[in-house]
Amino acid sequence: MRRVTSHPEYVDPIDISRHDGWIAIMDTRGTDRCTWLSGMRHIPPITDLVSVSLTSSVRNNGRRRFFRPYLLDRHGDRGSYFGQRINDQGSGEPGSGDYNDPEWNGRADPRFSFDSTKIVYWEEQTFAPACGSVNPLPCYASKERDGIRQRIVVATLIGREPRQPPKVEIASDDVPWGKPYVPGVETPAPANLPAGNYTLDGKFSGAARVELLAFSETNPRINQVSVTYNIFSDDGDIFLIGTERVIHQQVDTYTQYYDWHSDLTQMIGSVVNTKKTGRGGIQMLMDFTVNNFSANGTLVTTLDGKDYYQPLNFT
């Protein structure tokens, strides 16, 4: 496996052209929807042990997804290259109905045509309760035929010559590296780190001191992660100091509560970045059945002098 995207915003819908030359993705890059939480890069994914469900869900506000379609070459993100936005045509004004109208949001699963000259994806216009009513964000009338709020877009890559799809060899059902499923066999328990104190040494300098706490003696799942970085660096160019703590509580099957505290400083040459919560941290509630996100408190990530704030409950 090879990682092809590394932008700090959120991506999961992806399609690869039949010739393995290009990648179409749906990503929140360019919207800053997730930058307040994930914009500081090169932090070891330690708090992900309890926070991954939250950090992968703030891309949405109810039905509204903040996805935009991007085209990447086969090598993916690297250096300053983060692909080409596919729907960058228009005024960019909310309610304009243009291809780059921010109130028309990409949904999931873009697809290449068989000859790799077209990409199809679908969009949905923001509607209540993500706008209007008690929400201060205005709702805009659709300019599509009959006022429809969903549309399919076909993007034509005008610089591409059609190519015949390559012949695909039929793969064997016998997967030598996999463990075959046998009906009735009990699913093995996943491997989890036990509660305790750990040290993650930086490959260049410093260390991260980690404390993991479990829900209870009868429930050994980790629900609290505390980490202290002491001049932590893996490459000698980026150094991290400070603390971060995340506590996770399950309200019910699909609603989860997070108490998050950050006081991180990152030094990259002469640039100083920070990720800090206000006094008392920030408390966040997410209902994963409808992707409703609400927060009390503040978390601000400052990157190269620019501040990124968590979205208001209505945005």
mmCIF file of C-alpha atoms in Angstrom:
data_model
loop_
_atom_site.group_PDB
_atom_site.id
_atom_site.type_symbol
_atom_site.label_atom_id
_atom_site.label_comp_id
_atom_site.label_asym_id
_atom_site.label_seq_id
_atom_site.Cartn_x
_atom_site.Cartn_y
_atom_site.Cartn_z
ATOM 1 C CA MET A 1 0.000 0.000 0.000
ATOM 2 C CA ARG A 2 1.103 3.573 -0.661
ATOM 3 C CA ARG A 3 -0.270 6.802 0.781
ATOM 4 C CA VAL A 4 -1.390 9.169 -1.988
ATOM 5 C CA THR A 5 -2.975 12.070 -0.042
ATOM 6 C CA SER A 6 -1.393 13.998 2.820
ATOM 7 C CA HIS A 7 -3.277 17.320 2.940
ATOM 8 C CA PRO A 8 -4.459 18.062 6.511
ATOM 9 C CA GLU A 9 -8.070 18.412 5.397
ATOM 10 C CA TYR A 10 -10.361 15.362 5.066
ATOM 11 C CA VAL A 11 -10.668 12.930 2.143
ATOM 12 C CA ASP A 12 -12.183 9.521 1.676
ATOM 13 C CA PRO A 13 -14.173 9.219 -1.603
ATOM 14 C CA ILE A 14 -11.622 8.304 -4.285
ATOM 15 C CA ASP A 15 -11.458 6.776 -7.750
ATOM 16 C CA ILE A 16 -8.431 5.777 -9.812
ATOM 17 C CA SER A 17 -8.505 5.978 -13.590
ATOM 18 C CA ARG A 18 -8.501 2.677 -15.472
ATOM 19 C CA HIS A 19 -4.927 3.345 -16.578
ATOM 20 C CA ASP A 20 -3.606 4.086 -13.061
ATOM 21 C CA GLY A 21 -2.486 7.531 -14.212
ATOM 22 C CA TRP A 22 -4.874 9.842 -12.319
ATOM 23 C CA ILE A 23 -6.855 9.973 -9.103
ATOM 24 C CA ALA A 24 -10.184 11.756 -8.488
ATOM 25 C CA ILE A 25 -10.957 12.577 -4.866
ATOM 26 C CA MET A 26 -13.589 14.373 -2.814
ATOM 27 C CA ASP A 27 -11.791 16.457 -0.179
ATOM 28 C CA THR A 28 -12.475 19.387 2.157
ATOM 29 C CA ARG A 29 -9.161 20.988 1.111
ATOM 30 C CA GLY A 30 -9.646 24.665 0.347
ATOM 31 C CA THR A 31 -12.634 25.028 2.703
ATOM 32 C CA ASP A 32 -10.642 25.112 5.996
ATOM 33 C CA ARG A 33 -13.453 23.053 7.488
ATOM 34 C CA CYS A 34 -11.038 20.805 9.428
ATOM 35 C CA THR A 35 -7.891 22.980 9.640
ATOM 36 C CA TRP A 36 -8.667 24.191 13.183
ATOM 37 C CA LEU A 37 -8.376 20.567 14.333
ATOM 38 C CA SER A 38 -5.901 18.932 11.950
ATOM 39 C CA GLY A 39 -3.968 21.789 10.339
ATOM 40 C CA MET A 40 -0.869 21.401 12.522
ATOM 41 C CA ARG A 41 0.958 18.593 10.748
ATOM 42 C CA HIS A 42 3.695 16.183 11.836
ATOM 43 C CA ILE A 43 2.080 15.412 15.211
ATOM 44 C CA PRO A 44 2.251 11.701 16.086
ATOM 45 C CA PRO A 45 -1.290 10.219 15.909
ATOM 46 C CA ILE A 46 -1.420 9.451 19.625
ATOM 47 C CA THR A 47 -4.731 11.114 20.525
ATOM 48 C CA ASP A 48 -6.239 9.342 17.506
ATOM 49 C CA LEU A 49 -6.565 6.349 19.802
ATOM 50 C CA VAL A 50 -9.770 7.956 21.119
ATOM 51 C CA SER A 51 -10.548 10.867 18.774
ATOM 52 C CA VAL A 52 -10.559 9.380 15.277
ATOM 53 C CA SER A 53 -14.372 9.121 15.061
ATOM 54 C CA LEU A 54 -14.706 12.817 15.842
ATOM 55 C CA THR A 55 -11.924 14.064 13.591
ATOM 56 C CA SER A 56 -13.290 12.084 10.649
ATOM 57 C CA SER A 57 -16.843 13.436 11.093
ATOM 58 C CA VAL A 58 -16.531 17.221 11.450
ATOM 59 C CA ARG A 59 -16.309 17.339 7.642
ATOM 60 C CA ASN A 60 -20.121 17.285 7.733
ATOM 61 C CA ASN A 61 -22.887 19.432 9.113
ATOM 62 C CA GLY A 62 -25.901 17.155 8.970
ATOM 63 C CA ARG A 63 -26.444 16.306 5.292
ATOM 64 C CA ARG A 64 -24.089 19.086 4.230
ATOM 65 C CA ARG A 65 -20.674 17.804 3.240
ATOM 66 C CA PHE A 66 -17.850 20.231 2.590
ATOM 67 C CA PHE A 67 -16.334 18.096 -0.174
ATOM 68 C CA ARG A 68 -14.819 19.529 -3.351
ATOM 69 C CA PRO A 69 -13.636 17.429 -6.317
ATOM 70 C CA TYR A 70 -9.876 17.374 -6.994
ATOM 71 C CA LEU A 71 -7.710 15.681 -9.603
ATOM 72 C CA LEU A 72 -4.323 14.275 -8.579
ATOM 73 C CA ASP A 73 -1.661 12.610 -10.668
ATOM 74 C CA ARG A 74 -0.695 9.036 -9.881
ATOM 75 C CA HIS A 75 2.026 10.119 -7.440
ATOM 76 C CA GLY A 76 -0.430 11.988 -5.168
ATOM 77 C CA ASP A 77 0.247 14.890 -2.784
ATOM 78 C CA ARG A 78 3.888 15.883 -2.411
ATOM 79 C CA GLY A 79 5.778 19.080 -1.605
ATOM 80 C CA SER A 80 3.590 21.999 -2.672
ATOM 81 C CA TYR A 81 1.533 19.877 -5.082
ATOM 82 C CA PHE A 82 -2.007 19.182 -3.878
ATOM 83 C CA GLY A 83 -3.722 18.556 -7.185
ATOM 84 C CA GLN A 84 -6.115 20.578 -9.309
ATOM 85 C CA ARG A 85 -9.611 21.555 -8.274
ATOM 86 C CA ILE A 86 -12.006 20.171 -10.866
ATOM 87 C CA ASN A 87 -14.946 22.577 -10.344
ATOM 88 C CA ASP A 88 -13.070 25.875 -10.111
ATOM 89 C CA GLN A 89 -15.139 27.619 -12.779
ATOM 90 C CA GLY A 90 -17.471 30.500 -11.919
ATOM 91 C CA SER A 91 -17.789 33.495 -9.616
ATOM 92 C CA GLY A 92 -17.501 31.495 -6.410
ATOM 93 C CA GLU A 93 -20.400 33.491 -4.947
ATOM 94 C CA PRO A 94 -22.848 31.692 -2.607
ATOM 95 C CA GLY A 95 -26.194 31.171 -4.333
ATOM 96 C CA SER A 96 -24.786 31.805 -7.812
ATOM 97 C CA GLY A 97 -25.368 28.219 -8.882
ATOM 98 C CA ASP A 98 -21.953 28.203 -10.564
ATOM 99 C CA TYR A 99 -19.829 25.076 -10.505
ATOM 100 C CA ASN A 100 -17.745 26.590 -7.682
ATOM 101 C CA ASP A 101 -20.727 27.857 -5.667
ATOM 102 C CA PRO A 102 -19.748 26.978 -2.058
ATOM 103 C CA GLU A 103 -23.393 26.180 -1.268
ATOM 104 C CA TRP A 104 -23.295 23.305 -3.749
ATOM 105 C CA ASN A 105 -21.345 20.619 -1.918
ATOM 106 C CA GLY A 106 -19.767 17.511 -3.364
ATOM 107 C CA ARG A 107 -21.159 14.216 -2.166
ATOM 108 C CA ALA A 108 -19.294 10.907 -2.348
ATOM 109 C CA ASP A 109 -17.667 8.647 -4.911
ATOM 110 C CA PRO A 110 -16.466 10.437 -8.079
ATOM 111 C CA ARG A 111 -15.948 8.128 -11.061
ATOM 112 C CA PHE A 112 -13.755 8.196 -14.171
ATOM 113 C CA SER A 113 -15.162 7.234 -17.548
ATOM 114 C CA PHE A 114 -13.706 4.046 -19.041
ATOM 115 C CA ASP A 115 -11.630 6.094 -21.515
ATOM 116 C CA SER A 116 -10.335 8.383 -18.688
ATOM 117 C CA THR A 117 -11.481 11.621 -20.394
ATOM 118 C CA LYS A 118 -14.394 12.418 -18.049
ATOM 119 C CA ILE A 119 -15.150 12.475 -14.330
ATOM 120 C CA VAL A 120 -18.682 12.300 -12.984
ATOM 121 C CA TYR A 121 -19.684 13.378 -9.484
ATOM 122 C CA TRP A 122 -22.809 14.642 -7.769
ATOM 123 C CA GLU A 123 -23.580 17.654 -5.602
ATOM 124 C CA GLU A 124 -26.268 18.814 -3.209
ATOM 125 C CA GLN A 125 -27.221 22.378 -2.360
ATOM 126 C CA THR A 126 -27.269 23.380 1.310
ATOM 127 C CA PHE A 127 -30.770 23.354 2.785
ATOM 128 C CA ALA A 128 -32.397 23.601 6.237
ATOM 129 C CA PRO A 129 -31.484 22.953 8.990
ATOM 130 C CA ALA A 130 -27.890 23.558 7.774
ATOM 131 C CA CYS A 131 -29.188 27.012 6.792
ATOM 132 C CA GLY A 132 -32.317 29.080 7.445
ATOM 133 C CA SER A 133 -34.817 29.041 10.316
ATOM 134 C CA VAL A 134 -32.918 29.629 13.592
ATOM 135 C CA ASN A 135 -29.646 29.074 11.713
ATOM 136 C CA PRO A 136 -28.127 32.488 10.840
ATOM 137 C CA LEU A 137 -26.736 31.134 7.556
ATOM 138 C CA PRO A 138 -29.067 32.025 4.671
ATOM 139 C CA CYS A 139 -30.622 29.437 2.394
ATOM 140 C CA TYR A 140 -30.387 30.183 -1.326
ATOM 141 C CA ALA A 141 -32.926 29.354 -3.994
ATOM 142 C CA SER A 142 -31.764 26.761 -6.479
ATOM 143 C CA LYS A 143 -31.209 28.021 -10.018
ATOM 144 C CA GLU A 144 -31.453 24.526 -11.442
ATOM 145 C CA ARG A 145 -34.488 23.359 -13.403
ATOM 146 C CA ASP A 146 -37.587 22.952 -11.208
ATOM 147 C CA GLY A 147 -35.564 24.207 -8.230
ATOM 148 C CA ILE A 148 -33.860 20.862 -7.710
ATOM 149 C CA ARG A 149 -31.166 20.743 -5.029
ATOM 150 C CA GLN A 150 -29.192 17.776 -6.334
ATOM 151 C CA ARG A 151 -27.294 17.630 -9.587
ATOM 152 C CA ILE A 152 -24.900 15.358 -11.447
ATOM 153 C CA VAL A 153 -21.838 17.021 -12.959
ATOM 154 C CA VAL A 154 -19.742 15.571 -15.773
ATOM 155 C CA ALA A 155 -16.298 17.177 -16.048
ATOM 156 C CA THR A 156 -14.510 16.708 -19.375
ATOM 157 C CA LEU A 157 -10.712 16.684 -19.317
ATOM 158 C CA ILE A 158 -10.237 18.500 -22.613
ATOM 159 C CA GLY A 159 -6.490 17.869 -22.830
ATOM 160 C CA ARG A 160 -6.847 14.086 -22.762
ATOM 161 C CA GLU A 161 -7.095 11.691 -25.665
ATOM 162 C CA PRO A 162 -9.492 8.761 -25.167
ATOM 163 C CA ARG A 163 -7.754 5.532 -24.238
ATOM 164 C CA GLN A 164 -9.051 2.023 -24.411
ATOM 165 C CA PRO A 165 -9.421 0.426 -20.974
ATOM 166 C CA PRO A 166 -6.628 -2.062 -20.329
ATOM 167 C CA LYS A 167 -7.434 -5.739 -20.224
ATOM 168 C CA VAL A 168 -7.990 -6.891 -16.650
ATOM 169 C CA GLU A 169 -6.872 -10.353 -15.684
ATOM 170 C CA ILE A 170 -9.294 -12.316 -13.540
ATOM 171 C CA ALA A 171 -7.856 -12.673 -10.042
ATOM 172 C CA SER A 172 -7.958 -15.908 -8.133
ATOM 173 C CA ASP A 173 -10.387 -16.348 -5.258
ATOM 174 C CA ASP A 174 -7.503 -17.892 -3.325
ATOM 175 C CA VAL A 175 -5.780 -15.094 -1.368
ATOM 176 C CA PRO A 176 -2.616 -16.639 0.087
ATOM 177 C CA TRP A 177 -1.946 -13.839 2.597
ATOM 178 C CA GLY A 178 -5.514 -13.716 3.936
ATOM 179 C CA LYS A 179 -7.187 -15.799 6.586
ATOM 180 C CA PRO A 180 -10.307 -17.408 5.102
ATOM 181 C CA TYR A 181 -13.645 -16.711 6.733
ATOM 182 C CA VAL A 182 -15.419 -19.760 8.046
ATOM 183 C CA PRO A 183 -19.119 -19.276 8.931
ATOM 184 C CA GLY A 184 -19.742 -19.645 12.644
ATOM 185 C CA VAL A 185 -16.177 -18.894 13.733
ATOM 186 C CA GLU A 186 -15.995 -16.236 16.431
ATOM 187 C CA THR A 187 -14.456 -12.951 15.296
ATOM 188 C CA PRO A 188 -11.072 -12.456 16.986
ATOM 189 C CA ALA A 189 -10.806 -9.560 19.404
ATOM 190 C CA PRO A 190 -8.892 -6.564 18.021
ATOM 191 C CA ALA A 191 -5.457 -5.862 19.435
ATOM 192 C CA ASN A 192 -5.528 -2.832 21.738
ATOM 193 C CA LEU A 193 -2.886 -1.079 23.795
ATOM 194 C CA PRO A 194 -3.498 -1.638 27.497
ATOM 195 C CA ALA A 195 -3.798 1.292 29.873
ATOM 196 C CA GLY A 196 -0.472 2.499 31.209
ATOM 197 C CA ASN A 197 2.426 4.884 30.679
ATOM 198 C CA TYR A 198 4.464 4.853 27.480
ATOM 199 C CA THR A 199 7.342 6.769 25.880
ATOM 200 C CA LEU A 200 7.630 7.541 22.168
ATOM 201 C CA ASP A 201 11.184 8.655 21.397
ATOM 202 C CA GLY A 202 11.736 11.175 18.616
ATOM 203 C CA LYS A 203 13.923 9.799 15.844
ATOM 204 C CA PHE A 204 16.062 12.978 16.047
ATOM 205 C CA SER A 205 15.464 14.398 19.525
ATOM 206 C CA GLY A 206 13.160 14.514 22.537
ATOM 207 C CA ALA A 207 10.308 12.247 23.473
ATOM 208 C CA ALA A 208 6.553 12.084 23.954
ATOM 209 C CA ARG A 209 5.401 10.898 27.392
ATOM 210 C CA VAL A 210 2.040 9.184 27.040
ATOM 211 C CA GLU A 211 -0.550 8.155 29.623
ATOM 212 C CA LEU A 212 -3.451 5.926 28.590
ATOM 213 C CA LEU A 213 -6.453 5.399 30.863
ATOM 214 C CA ALA A 214 -9.287 2.916 30.379
ATOM 215 C CA PHE A 215 -13.031 3.320 30.903
ATOM 216 C CA SER A 216 -12.968 1.041 33.938
ATOM 217 C CA GLU A 217 -11.534 -2.200 35.279
ATOM 218 C CA THR A 218 -14.342 -4.131 33.610
ATOM 219 C CA ASN A 219 -14.048 -2.160 30.334
ATOM 220 C CA PRO A 220 -10.353 -2.037 29.355
ATOM 221 C CA ARG A 221 -10.914 0.096 26.252
ATOM 222 C CA ILE A 222 -8.863 3.310 26.284
ATOM 223 C CA ASN A 223 -10.950 6.454 26.755
ATOM 224 C CA GLN A 224 -8.336 9.013 27.839
ATOM 225 C CA VAL A 225 -5.024 9.932 26.242
ATOM 226 C CA SER A 226 -2.603 12.455 27.727
ATOM 227 C CA VAL A 227 0.696 13.286 26.009
ATOM 228 C CA THR A 228 3.563 15.658 26.793
ATOM 229 C CA TYR A 229 6.051 16.552 24.051
ATOM 230 C CA ASN A 230 9.559 17.583 25.073
ATOM 231 C CA ILE A 231 11.432 19.030 22.051
ATOM 232 C CA PHE A 232 10.076 16.094 20.031
ATOM 233 C CA SER A 233 11.461 15.815 16.498
ATOM 234 C CA ASP A 234 11.686 13.001 13.973
ATOM 235 C CA ASP A 235 13.662 14.903 11.334
ATOM 236 C CA GLY A 236 15.631 17.701 13.027
ATOM 237 C CA ASP A 237 13.605 20.336 11.139
ATOM 238 C CA ILE A 238 10.275 20.294 12.986
ATOM 239 C CA PHE A 239 10.185 20.444 16.802
ATOM 240 C CA LEU A 240 7.144 20.009 19.045
ATOM 241 C CA ILE A 241 6.661 20.956 22.696
ATOM 242 C CA GLY A 242 3.597 21.124 24.931
ATOM 243 C CA THR A 243 0.694 18.976 26.011
ATOM 244 C CA GLU A 244 -2.517 17.495 24.660
ATOM 245 C CA ARG A 245 -5.266 15.533 26.407
ATOM 246 C CA VAL A 246 -8.455 14.012 25.024
ATOM 247 C CA ILE A 247 -11.150 12.302 27.103
ATOM 248 C CA HIS A 248 -13.858 10.315 25.338
ATOM 249 C CA GLN A 249 -17.232 9.329 26.764
ATOM 250 C CA GLN A 250 -19.979 7.426 24.989
ATOM 251 C CA VAL A 251 -23.371 9.033 25.619
ATOM 252 C CA ASP A 252 -25.282 6.330 23.756
ATOM 253 C CA THR A 253 -24.660 3.986 20.848
ATOM 254 C CA TYR A 254 -24.157 6.759 18.293
ATOM 255 C CA THR A 255 -23.552 9.925 20.325
ATOM 256 C CA GLN A 256 -20.096 10.591 21.719
ATOM 257 C CA TYR A 257 -18.652 13.322 23.935
ATOM 258 C CA TYR A 258 -15.072 14.621 23.896
ATOM 259 C CA ASP A 259 -13.247 16.830 26.379
ATOM 260 C CA TRP A 260 -10.191 18.195 24.534
ATOM 261 C CA HIS A 261 -7.252 20.221 25.892
ATOM 262 C CA SER A 262 -4.369 21.392 23.699
ATOM 263 C CA ASP A 263 -1.351 23.582 24.439
ATOM 264 C CA LEU A 264 1.087 22.765 21.635
ATOM 265 C CA THR A 265 3.855 24.821 20.064
ATOM 266 C CA GLN A 266 5.600 23.744 16.876
ATOM 267 C CA MET A 267 8.800 25.297 15.551
ATOM 268 C CA ILE A 268 9.768 24.989 11.874
ATOM 269 C CA GLY A 269 12.817 27.184 11.382
ATOM 270 C CA SER A 270 11.707 30.732 12.170
ATOM 271 C CA VAL A 271 8.002 29.814 11.921
ATOM 272 C CA VAL A 272 6.127 29.154 15.164
ATOM 273 C CA ASN A 273 2.763 27.371 14.951
ATOM 274 C CA THR A 274 0.409 26.771 17.872
ATOM 275 C CA LYS A 275 -2.646 24.680 18.685
ATOM 276 C CA LYS A 276 -4.372 25.869 21.840
ATOM 277 C CA THR A 277 -7.702 25.475 23.578
ATOM 278 C CA GLY A 278 -9.167 28.199 25.764
ATOM 279 C CA ARG A 279 -9.441 28.027 29.512
ATOM 280 C CA GLY A 280 -11.326 24.842 30.381
ATOM 281 C CA GLY A 281 -10.575 23.260 26.998
ATOM 282 C CA ILE A 282 -13.243 22.523 24.435
ATOM 283 C CA GLN A 283 -16.119 20.079 24.891
ATOM 284 C CA MET A 284 -17.533 18.548 21.722
ATOM 285 C CA LEU A 285 -20.603 16.407 21.111
ATOM 286 C CA MET A 286 -21.157 14.449 17.903
ATOM 287 C CA ASP A 287 -24.225 12.467 16.901
ATOM 288 C CA PHE A 288 -22.865 10.157 14.209
ATOM 289 C CA THR A 289 -26.297 9.153 12.898
ATOM 290 C CA VAL A 290 -26.927 12.667 11.564
ATOM 291 C CA ASN A 291 -23.413 14.220 11.857
ATOM 292 C CA ASN A 292 -24.607 17.005 14.133
ATOM 293 C CA PHE A 293 -21.587 18.647 15.748
ATOM 294 C CA SER A 294 -21.768 21.046 18.699
ATOM 295 C CA ALA A 295 -18.986 22.554 20.801
ATOM 296 C CA ASN A 296 -18.505 24.534 23.979
ATOM 297 C CA GLY A 297 -15.200 26.380 24.387
ATOM 298 C CA THR A 298 -12.550 27.188 21.801
ATOM 299 C CA LEU A 299 -9.718 25.529 19.919
ATOM 300 C CA VAL A 300 -7.549 27.734 17.705
ATOM 301 C CA THR A 301 -4.740 26.514 15.455
ATOM 302 C CA THR A 302 -2.333 29.218 14.276
ATOM 303 C CA LEU A 303 -0.309 28.363 11.181
ATOM 304 C CA ASP A 304 2.280 30.781 9.807
ATOM 305 C CA GLY A 305 0.515 33.665 11.585
ATOM 306 C CA LYS A 306 -3.050 32.808 10.451
ATOM 307 C CA ASP A 307 -5.679 31.694 12.974
ATOM 308 C CA TYR A 308 -8.151 28.891 12.255
ATOM 309 C CA TYR A 309 -11.156 28.601 14.588
ATOM 310 C CA GLN A 310 -13.520 25.698 15.110
ATOM 311 C CA PRO A 311 -16.824 26.137 13.254
ATOM 312 C CA LEU A 312 -19.797 27.567 15.071
ATOM 313 C CA ASN A 313 -22.515 25.062 15.817
ATOM 314 C CA PHE A 314 -24.540 26.420 12.905
ATOM 315 C CA THR A 315 -21.825 26.356 10.209
#
